[in-house]
Coordinates of C-alpha atoms (C1' of nucleotides) in Angstrom, one line a residue:
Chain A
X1 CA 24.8 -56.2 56.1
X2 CA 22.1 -53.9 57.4
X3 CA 19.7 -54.5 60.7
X4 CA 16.7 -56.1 58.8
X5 CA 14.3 -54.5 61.3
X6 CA 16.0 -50.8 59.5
X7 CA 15.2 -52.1 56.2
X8 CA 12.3 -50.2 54.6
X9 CA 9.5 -52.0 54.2
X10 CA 7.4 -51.4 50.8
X11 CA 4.3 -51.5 53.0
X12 CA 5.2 -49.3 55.2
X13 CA 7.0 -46.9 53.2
X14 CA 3.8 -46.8 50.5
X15 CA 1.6 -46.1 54.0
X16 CA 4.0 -43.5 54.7
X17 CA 3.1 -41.7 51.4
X18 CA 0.0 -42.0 51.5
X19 CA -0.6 -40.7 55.0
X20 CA 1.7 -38.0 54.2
X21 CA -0.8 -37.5 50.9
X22 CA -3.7 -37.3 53.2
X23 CA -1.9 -34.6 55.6
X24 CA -0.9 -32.5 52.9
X25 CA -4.7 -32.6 51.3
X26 CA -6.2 -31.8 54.9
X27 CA -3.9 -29.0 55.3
X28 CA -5.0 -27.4 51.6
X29 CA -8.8 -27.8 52.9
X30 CA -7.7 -26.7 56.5
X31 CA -6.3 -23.6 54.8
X32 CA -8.8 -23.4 52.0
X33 CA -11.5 -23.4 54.2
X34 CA -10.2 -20.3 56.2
X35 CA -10.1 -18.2 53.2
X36 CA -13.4 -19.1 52.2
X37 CA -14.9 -18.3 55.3
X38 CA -13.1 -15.0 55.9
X39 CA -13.0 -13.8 52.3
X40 CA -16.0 -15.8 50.5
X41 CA -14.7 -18.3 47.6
X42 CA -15.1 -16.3 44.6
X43 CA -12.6 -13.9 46.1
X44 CA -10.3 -16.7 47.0
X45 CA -7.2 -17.3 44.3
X46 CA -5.7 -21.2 44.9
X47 CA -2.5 -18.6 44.4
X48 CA -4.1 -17.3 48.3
X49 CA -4.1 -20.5 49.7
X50 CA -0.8 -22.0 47.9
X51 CA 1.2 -19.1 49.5
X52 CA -0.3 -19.3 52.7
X53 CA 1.5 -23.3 52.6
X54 CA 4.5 -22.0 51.2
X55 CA 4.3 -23.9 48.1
X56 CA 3.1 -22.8 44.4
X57 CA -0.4 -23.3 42.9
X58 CA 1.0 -26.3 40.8
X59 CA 1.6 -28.1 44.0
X60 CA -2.2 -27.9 44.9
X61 CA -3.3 -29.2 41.8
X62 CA -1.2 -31.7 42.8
X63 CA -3.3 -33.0 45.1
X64 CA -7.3 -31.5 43.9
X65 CA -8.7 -31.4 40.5
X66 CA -9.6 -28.1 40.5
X67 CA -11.2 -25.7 42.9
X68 CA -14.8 -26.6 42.9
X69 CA -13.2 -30.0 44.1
X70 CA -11.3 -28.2 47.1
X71 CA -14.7 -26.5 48.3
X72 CA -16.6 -29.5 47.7
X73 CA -14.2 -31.3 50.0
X74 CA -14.7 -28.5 52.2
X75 CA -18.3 -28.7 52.8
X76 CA -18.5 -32.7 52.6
X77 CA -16.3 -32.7 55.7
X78 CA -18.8 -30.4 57.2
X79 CA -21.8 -31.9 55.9
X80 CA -20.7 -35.3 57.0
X81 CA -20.4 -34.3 60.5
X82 CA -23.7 -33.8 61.0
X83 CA -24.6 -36.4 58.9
X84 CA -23.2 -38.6 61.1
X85 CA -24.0 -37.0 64.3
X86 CA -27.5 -37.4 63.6
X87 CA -27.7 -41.3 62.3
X88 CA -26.0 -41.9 65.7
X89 CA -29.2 -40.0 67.4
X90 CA -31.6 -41.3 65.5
X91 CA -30.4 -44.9 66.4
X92 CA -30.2 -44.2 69.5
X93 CA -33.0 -44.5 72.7
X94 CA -34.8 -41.8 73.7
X95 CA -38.0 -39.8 73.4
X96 CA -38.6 -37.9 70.1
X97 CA -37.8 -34.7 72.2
X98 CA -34.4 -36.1 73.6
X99 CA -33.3 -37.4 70.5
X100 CA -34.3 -33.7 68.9
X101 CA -32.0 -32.2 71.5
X102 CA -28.9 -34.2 71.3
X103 CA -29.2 -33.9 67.2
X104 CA -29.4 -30.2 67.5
X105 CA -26.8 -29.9 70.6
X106 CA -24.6 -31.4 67.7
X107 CA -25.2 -29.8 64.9
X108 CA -25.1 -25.9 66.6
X109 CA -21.2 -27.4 67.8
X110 CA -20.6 -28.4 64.2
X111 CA -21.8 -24.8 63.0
X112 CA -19.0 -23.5 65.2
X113 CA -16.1 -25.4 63.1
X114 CA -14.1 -24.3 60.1
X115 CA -16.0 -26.8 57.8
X116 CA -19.7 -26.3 59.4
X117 CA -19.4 -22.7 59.0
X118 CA -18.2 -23.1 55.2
X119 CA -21.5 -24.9 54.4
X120 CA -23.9 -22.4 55.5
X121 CA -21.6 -19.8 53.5
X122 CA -21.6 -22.3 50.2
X123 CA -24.8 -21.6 48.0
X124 CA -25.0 -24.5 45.5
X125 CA -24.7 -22.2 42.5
X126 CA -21.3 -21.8 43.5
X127 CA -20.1 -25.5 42.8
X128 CA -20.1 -27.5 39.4
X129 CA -22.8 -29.3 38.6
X130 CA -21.5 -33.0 39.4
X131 CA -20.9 -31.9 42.9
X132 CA -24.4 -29.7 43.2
X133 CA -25.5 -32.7 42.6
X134 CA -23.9 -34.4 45.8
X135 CA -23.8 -31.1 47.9
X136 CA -28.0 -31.6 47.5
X137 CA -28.0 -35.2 48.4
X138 CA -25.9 -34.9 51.7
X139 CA -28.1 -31.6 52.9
X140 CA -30.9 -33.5 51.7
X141 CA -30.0 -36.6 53.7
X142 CA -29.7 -34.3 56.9
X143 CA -32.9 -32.8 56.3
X144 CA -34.5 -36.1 56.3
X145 CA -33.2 -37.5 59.2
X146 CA -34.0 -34.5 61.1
X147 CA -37.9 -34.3 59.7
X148 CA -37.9 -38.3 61.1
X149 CA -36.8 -37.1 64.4
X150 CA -39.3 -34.1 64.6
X151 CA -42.1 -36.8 63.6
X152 CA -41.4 -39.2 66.1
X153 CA -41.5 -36.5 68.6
X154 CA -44.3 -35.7 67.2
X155 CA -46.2 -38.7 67.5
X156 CA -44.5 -39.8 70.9
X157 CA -46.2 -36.6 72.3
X158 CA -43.0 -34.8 73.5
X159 CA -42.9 -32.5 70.6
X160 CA -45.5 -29.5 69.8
X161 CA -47.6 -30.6 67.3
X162 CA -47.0 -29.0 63.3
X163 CA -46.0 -28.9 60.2
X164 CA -42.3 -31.2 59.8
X165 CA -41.1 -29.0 57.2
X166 CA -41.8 -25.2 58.5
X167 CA -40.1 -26.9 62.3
X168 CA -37.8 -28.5 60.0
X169 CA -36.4 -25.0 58.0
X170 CA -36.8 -22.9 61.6
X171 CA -34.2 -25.0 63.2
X172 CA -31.9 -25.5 60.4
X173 CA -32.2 -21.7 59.9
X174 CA -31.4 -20.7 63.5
X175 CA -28.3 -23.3 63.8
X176 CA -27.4 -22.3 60.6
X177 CA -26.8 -18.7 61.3
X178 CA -24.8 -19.8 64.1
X179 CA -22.3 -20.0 61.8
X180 CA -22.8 -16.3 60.9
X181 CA -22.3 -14.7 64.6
X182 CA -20.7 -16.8 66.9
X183 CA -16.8 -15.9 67.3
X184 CA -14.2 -18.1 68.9
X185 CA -12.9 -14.7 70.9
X186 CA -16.1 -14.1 71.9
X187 CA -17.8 -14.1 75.2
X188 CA -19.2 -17.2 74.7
X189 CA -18.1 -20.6 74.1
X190 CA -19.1 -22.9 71.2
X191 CA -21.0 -25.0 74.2
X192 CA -22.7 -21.9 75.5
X193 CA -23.7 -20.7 72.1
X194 CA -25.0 -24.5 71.5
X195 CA -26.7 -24.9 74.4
X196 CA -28.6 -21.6 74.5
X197 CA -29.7 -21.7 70.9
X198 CA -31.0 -24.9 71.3
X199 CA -32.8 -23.9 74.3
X200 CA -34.4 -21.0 72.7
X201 CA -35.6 -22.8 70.0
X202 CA -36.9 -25.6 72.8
X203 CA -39.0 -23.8 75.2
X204 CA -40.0 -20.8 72.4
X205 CA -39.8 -17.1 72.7
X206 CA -43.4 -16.7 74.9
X207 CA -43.9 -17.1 78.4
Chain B
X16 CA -48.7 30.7 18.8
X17 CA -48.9 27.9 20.5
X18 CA -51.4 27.0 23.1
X19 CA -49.7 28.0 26.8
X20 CA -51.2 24.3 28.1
X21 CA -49.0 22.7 25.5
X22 CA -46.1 24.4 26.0
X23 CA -43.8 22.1 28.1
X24 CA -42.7 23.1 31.1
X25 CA -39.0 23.0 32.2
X26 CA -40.0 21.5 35.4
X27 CA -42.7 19.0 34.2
X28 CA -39.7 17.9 31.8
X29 CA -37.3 17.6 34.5
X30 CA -39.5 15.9 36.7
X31 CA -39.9 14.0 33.8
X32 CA -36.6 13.2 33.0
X33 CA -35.9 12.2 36.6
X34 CA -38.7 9.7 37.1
X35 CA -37.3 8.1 33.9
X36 CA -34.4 8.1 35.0
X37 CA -35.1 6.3 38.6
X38 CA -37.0 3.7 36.8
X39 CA -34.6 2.8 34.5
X40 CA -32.2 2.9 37.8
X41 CA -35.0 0.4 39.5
X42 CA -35.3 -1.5 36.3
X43 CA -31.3 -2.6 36.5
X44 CA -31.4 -3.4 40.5
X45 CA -34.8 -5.3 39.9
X46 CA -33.1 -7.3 37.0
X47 CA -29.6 -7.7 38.7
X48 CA -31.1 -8.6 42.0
X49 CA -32.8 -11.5 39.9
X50 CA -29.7 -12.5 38.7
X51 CA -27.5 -12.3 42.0
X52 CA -30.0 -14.5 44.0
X53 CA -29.9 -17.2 41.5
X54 CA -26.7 -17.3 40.3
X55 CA -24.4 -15.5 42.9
X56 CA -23.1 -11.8 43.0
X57 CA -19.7 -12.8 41.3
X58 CA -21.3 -15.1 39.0
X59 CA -23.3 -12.3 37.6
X60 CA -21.4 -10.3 35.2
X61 CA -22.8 -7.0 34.0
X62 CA -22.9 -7.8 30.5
X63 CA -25.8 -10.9 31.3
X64 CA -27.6 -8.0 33.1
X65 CA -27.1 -5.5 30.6
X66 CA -27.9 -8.3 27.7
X67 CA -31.1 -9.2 29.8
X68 CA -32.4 -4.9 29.7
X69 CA -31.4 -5.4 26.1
X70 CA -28.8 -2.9 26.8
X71 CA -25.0 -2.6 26.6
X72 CA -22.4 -2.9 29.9
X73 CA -21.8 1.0 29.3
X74 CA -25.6 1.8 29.3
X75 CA -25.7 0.2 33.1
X76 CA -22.9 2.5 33.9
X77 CA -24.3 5.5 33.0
X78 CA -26.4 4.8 35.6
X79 CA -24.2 3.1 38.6
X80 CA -20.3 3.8 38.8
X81 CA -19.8 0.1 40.0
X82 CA -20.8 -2.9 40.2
X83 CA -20.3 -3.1 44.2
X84 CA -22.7 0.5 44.3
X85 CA -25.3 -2.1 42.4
X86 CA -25.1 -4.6 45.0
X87 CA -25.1 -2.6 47.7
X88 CA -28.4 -0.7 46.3
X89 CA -30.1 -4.2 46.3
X90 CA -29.4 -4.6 49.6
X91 CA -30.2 -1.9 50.9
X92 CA -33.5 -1.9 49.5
X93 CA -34.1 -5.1 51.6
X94 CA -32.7 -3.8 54.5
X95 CA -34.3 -0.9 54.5
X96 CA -38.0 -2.4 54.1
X97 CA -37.4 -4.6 57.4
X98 CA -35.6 -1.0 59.0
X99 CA -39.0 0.5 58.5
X100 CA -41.2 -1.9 59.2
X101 CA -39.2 -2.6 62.6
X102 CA -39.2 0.7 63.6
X103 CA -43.2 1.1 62.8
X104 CA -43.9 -2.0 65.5
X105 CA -41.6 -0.5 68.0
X106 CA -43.3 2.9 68.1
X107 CA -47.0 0.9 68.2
X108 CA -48.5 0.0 71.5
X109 CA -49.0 -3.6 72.8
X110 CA -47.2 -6.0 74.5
X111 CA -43.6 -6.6 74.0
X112 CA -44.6 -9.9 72.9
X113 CA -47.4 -8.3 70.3
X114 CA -45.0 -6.4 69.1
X115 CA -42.1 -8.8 68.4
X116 CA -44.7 -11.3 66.6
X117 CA -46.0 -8.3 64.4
X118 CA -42.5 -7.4 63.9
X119 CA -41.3 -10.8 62.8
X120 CA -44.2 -11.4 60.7
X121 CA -43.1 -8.5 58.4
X122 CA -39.8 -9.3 58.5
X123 CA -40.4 -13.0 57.1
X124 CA -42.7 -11.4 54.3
X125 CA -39.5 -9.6 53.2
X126 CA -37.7 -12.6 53.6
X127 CA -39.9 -14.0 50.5
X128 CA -39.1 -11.0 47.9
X129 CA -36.4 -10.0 45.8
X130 CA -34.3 -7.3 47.6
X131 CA -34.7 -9.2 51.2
X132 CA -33.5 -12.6 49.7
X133 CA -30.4 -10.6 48.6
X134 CA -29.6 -9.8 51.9
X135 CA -29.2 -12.9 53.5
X136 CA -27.3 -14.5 50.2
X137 CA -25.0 -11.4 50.4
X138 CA -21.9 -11.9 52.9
X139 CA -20.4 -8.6 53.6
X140 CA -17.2 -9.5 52.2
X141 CA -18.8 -9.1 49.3
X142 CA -18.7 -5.4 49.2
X143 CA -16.3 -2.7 48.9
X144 CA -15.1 -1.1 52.1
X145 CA -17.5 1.6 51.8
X146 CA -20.4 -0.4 51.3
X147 CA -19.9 -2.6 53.7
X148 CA -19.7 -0.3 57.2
X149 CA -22.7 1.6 55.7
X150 CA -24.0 -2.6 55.1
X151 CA -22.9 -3.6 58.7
X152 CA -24.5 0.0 59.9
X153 CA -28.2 -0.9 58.8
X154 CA -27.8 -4.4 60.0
X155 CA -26.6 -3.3 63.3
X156 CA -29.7 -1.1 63.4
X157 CA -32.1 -3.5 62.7
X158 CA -30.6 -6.1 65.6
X159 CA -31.3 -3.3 68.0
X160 CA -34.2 -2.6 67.3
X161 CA -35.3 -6.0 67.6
X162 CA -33.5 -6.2 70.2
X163 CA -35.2 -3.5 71.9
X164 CA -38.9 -5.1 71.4
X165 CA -37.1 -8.7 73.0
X166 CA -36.1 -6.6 75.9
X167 CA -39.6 -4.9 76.3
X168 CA -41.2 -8.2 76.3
X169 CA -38.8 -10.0 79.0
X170 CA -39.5 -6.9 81.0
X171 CA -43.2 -6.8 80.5
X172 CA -43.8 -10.8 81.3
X173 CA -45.1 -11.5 77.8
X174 CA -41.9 -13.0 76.6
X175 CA -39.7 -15.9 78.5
X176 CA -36.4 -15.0 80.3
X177 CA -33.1 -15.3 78.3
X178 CA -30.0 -13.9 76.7
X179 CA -31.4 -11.2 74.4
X180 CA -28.3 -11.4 72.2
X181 CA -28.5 -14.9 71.6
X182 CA -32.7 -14.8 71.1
X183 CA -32.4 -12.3 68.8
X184 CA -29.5 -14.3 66.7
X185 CA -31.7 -17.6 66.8
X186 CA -35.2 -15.1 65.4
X187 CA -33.3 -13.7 62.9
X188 CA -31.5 -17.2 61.8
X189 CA -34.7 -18.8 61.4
X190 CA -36.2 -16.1 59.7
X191 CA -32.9 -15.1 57.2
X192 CA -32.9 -18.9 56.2
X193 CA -36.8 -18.4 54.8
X194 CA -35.1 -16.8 52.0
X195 CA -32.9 -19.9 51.3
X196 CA -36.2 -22.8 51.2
X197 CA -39.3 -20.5 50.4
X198 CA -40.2 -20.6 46.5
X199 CA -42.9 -19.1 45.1
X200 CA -44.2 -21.9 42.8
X201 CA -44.5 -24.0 46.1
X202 CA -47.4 -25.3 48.2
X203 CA -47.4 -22.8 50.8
X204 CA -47.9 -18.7 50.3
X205 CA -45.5 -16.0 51.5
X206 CA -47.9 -15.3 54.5
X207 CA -48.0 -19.0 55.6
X208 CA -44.6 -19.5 55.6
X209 CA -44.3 -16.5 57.4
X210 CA -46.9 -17.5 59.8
X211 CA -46.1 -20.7 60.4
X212 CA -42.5 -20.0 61.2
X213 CA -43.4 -17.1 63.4
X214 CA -45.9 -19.8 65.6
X215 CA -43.2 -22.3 65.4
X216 CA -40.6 -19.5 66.9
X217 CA -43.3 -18.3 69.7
X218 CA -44.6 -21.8 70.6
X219 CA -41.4 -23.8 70.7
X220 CA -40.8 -27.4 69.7
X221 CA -41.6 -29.1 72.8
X222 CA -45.2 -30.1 74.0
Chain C
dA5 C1' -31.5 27.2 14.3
dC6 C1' -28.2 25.8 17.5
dG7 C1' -25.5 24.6 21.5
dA8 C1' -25.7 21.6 25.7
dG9 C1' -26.2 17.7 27.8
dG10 C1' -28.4 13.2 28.5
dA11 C1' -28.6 8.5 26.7
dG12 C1' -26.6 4.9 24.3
dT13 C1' -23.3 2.4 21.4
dT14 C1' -18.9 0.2 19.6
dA15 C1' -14.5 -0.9 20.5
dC16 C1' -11.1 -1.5 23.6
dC17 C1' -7.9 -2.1 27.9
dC18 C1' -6.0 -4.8 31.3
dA19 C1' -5.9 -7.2 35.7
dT20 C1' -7.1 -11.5 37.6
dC21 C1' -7.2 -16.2 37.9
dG22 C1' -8.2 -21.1 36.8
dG23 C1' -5.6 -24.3 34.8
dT24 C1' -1.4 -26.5 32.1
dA25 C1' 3.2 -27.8 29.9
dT26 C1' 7.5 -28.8 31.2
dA27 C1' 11.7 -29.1 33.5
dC28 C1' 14.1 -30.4 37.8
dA29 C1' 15.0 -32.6 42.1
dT30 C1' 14.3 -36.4 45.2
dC31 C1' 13.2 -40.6 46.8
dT32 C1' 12.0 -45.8 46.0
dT33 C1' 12.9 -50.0 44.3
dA34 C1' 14.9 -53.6 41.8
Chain D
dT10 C1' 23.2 -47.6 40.4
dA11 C1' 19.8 -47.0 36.9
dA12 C1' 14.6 -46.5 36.1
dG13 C1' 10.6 -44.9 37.5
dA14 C1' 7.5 -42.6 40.4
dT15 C1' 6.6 -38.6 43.2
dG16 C1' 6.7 -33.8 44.4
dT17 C1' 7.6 -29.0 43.5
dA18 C1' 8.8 -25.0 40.8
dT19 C1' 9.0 -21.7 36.6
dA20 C1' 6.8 -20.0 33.0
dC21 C1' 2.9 -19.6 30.5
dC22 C1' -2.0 -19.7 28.2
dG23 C1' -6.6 -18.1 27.5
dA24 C1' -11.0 -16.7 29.1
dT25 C1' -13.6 -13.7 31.7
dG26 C1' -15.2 -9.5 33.1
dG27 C1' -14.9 -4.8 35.4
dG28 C1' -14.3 -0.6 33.8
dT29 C1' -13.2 3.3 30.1
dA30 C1' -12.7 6.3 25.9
dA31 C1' -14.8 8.4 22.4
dC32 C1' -18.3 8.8 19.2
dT33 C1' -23.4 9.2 17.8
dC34 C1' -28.1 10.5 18.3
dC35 C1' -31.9 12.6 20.3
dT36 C1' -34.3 16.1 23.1
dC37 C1' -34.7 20.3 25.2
dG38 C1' -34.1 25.3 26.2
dT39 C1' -32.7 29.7 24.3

DNA sequence: ACGAGGAGTTACCCATCGGTATACATCTTA
DNA sequence: TAAGATGTATACCGATGGGTAACTCCTCGT
């Protein structure tokens, strides 16, 4: 008679799987994502990143659809971060101006990450047009949330007066790019990098 | 006997032969350049440019030995027009400050055009190893040079204190990512995006 | 008139790579 | 302990596309 308490439960056993699903899917993105960033997707073979996990190419479509599913994962996890980031600021207190700051603090961090720096690398011609379609709608989301912020600052007084859009493309631009130059060996840390940027982009380049 | 004026000249013909020859060079990059920026350098297969010059794939090579010495002509192109331009501004008199506005301006009209939007959707993995330190090298020469006009201006009192690497990275950010949202078709012009993003960069966001 | 070479074509090669069919092992559950 | 689900591997397919071989045609210079 064995220790009931030993016995495997079906519930736990089936959350077992599927955790251990979920961990073996973030490690193909986690590993994906690398050879994106360093090599550019089009030069990526899912026979790169199955060999970097020790397993064969089968395994991975295992687990994804097809490629343009891995890279879409790959920039949904980045886009999402700053989606989310930035409803939590715009909810929050806070002049226009603060609010504008603690979004883009954010965001610059994000642009430092594995999955942040694979969305400024992905141009939507390079995904299928179903997810085109929803790699639009997230940046589009972000875009709008940001333009909201920029407004309120605008009409608050704590932000320069202009057009939301062209203030709206300069900052996404110079975060973006972040994502181009900043290295993790660097002399700089992704806080330094964040912060400075941001303060650039804050006080403007004239005295 | 002929009449002398007639007669054609070995070197007219040459010359002749050589002008053809470069426009039919410029033709290709104008055309491929085209198709690079809206569907993506890998994307792009020769045959869709050669099909679109109402040539054949063997045609384009009789004119380029590779696709990656195509690319890399595109970019150049791009880079060299903001080279130029860069180091006319930095020879001129004026204010550091003068300078670096004049010197972005130009650099955000090539941000609107062909051969500079090709430079900011081309990652340098892209290119061959040869291509890619001679790539990196104009690059690098542009950065310095803006670099050097940043420096002038922090020195001169017409531009705020601050890291010059990291000013320099947020400038060019702003003003690679006009190539990503300007469209021609749109509301605004080339020169009032590349106004308004230059006032938004000088001024800063806050009031 | 004729040879040389530039310009272009057709037909082809072959490496790469996304994706699949299928077999085998393991683990779960009744 | 047998049945079914799950995970992984081997072997393969088929399309795409960079690049080449070899031939034709035209123009020019001698």
């Amino acid at each position: 008679m064995p220790d009931p308490a030993l016995s495997t439960s079906p519930w736990g056993s089936r959350a077992d799987r599927a955790a251990e699903r979920d961990a073996k899917r973030k490690a193909v993105l986690t590993t994906a994502v690398r050879f994106f960033n360093s090599k550019g997707f089009a030069a990526t073979s899912l026979d790169d990143v199955a060999k970097a996990l020790q397993v064969t190419k089968p395994t991975i479509y295992h687990y994804f659809s097809s490629k343009d599913e891995i890279l879409f994962e790959c920039v949904r996890l980045g886009l999402e971060a700053i989606r989310d980031a930035a409803e939590q600021v715009r909810a929050r207190g806070g002049s226009g101006r603060e609010r504008l700051e603690a979004l883009m603090l954010e965001y610059a961090l994000v642009m430092t990450r594995d999955f942040g720096i694979c969305v400024t690398r992905t141009s939507d011609d390079q995904l299928g047009d179903d997810s085109r379609v929803r790699f639009r709608a997230l940046k589009r989301e972000i875009d709008l949330i940001l333009r909201d912020v920029i407004t309120d600052g605008m009409e608050d007084g704590t932000l320069a007066q202009g057009d939301p859009r062209v203030v709206c493309f300069t900052i996404s631009g110079a975060l973006n790019w972040i994502a181009r130059w900043y290295r993790p060996n660097g002399p700089m840390t992704a806080q330094d990098v964040a912060r400075s940027t941001v303060a650039t982009l804050m006080a403007g380049l004239a005295s």
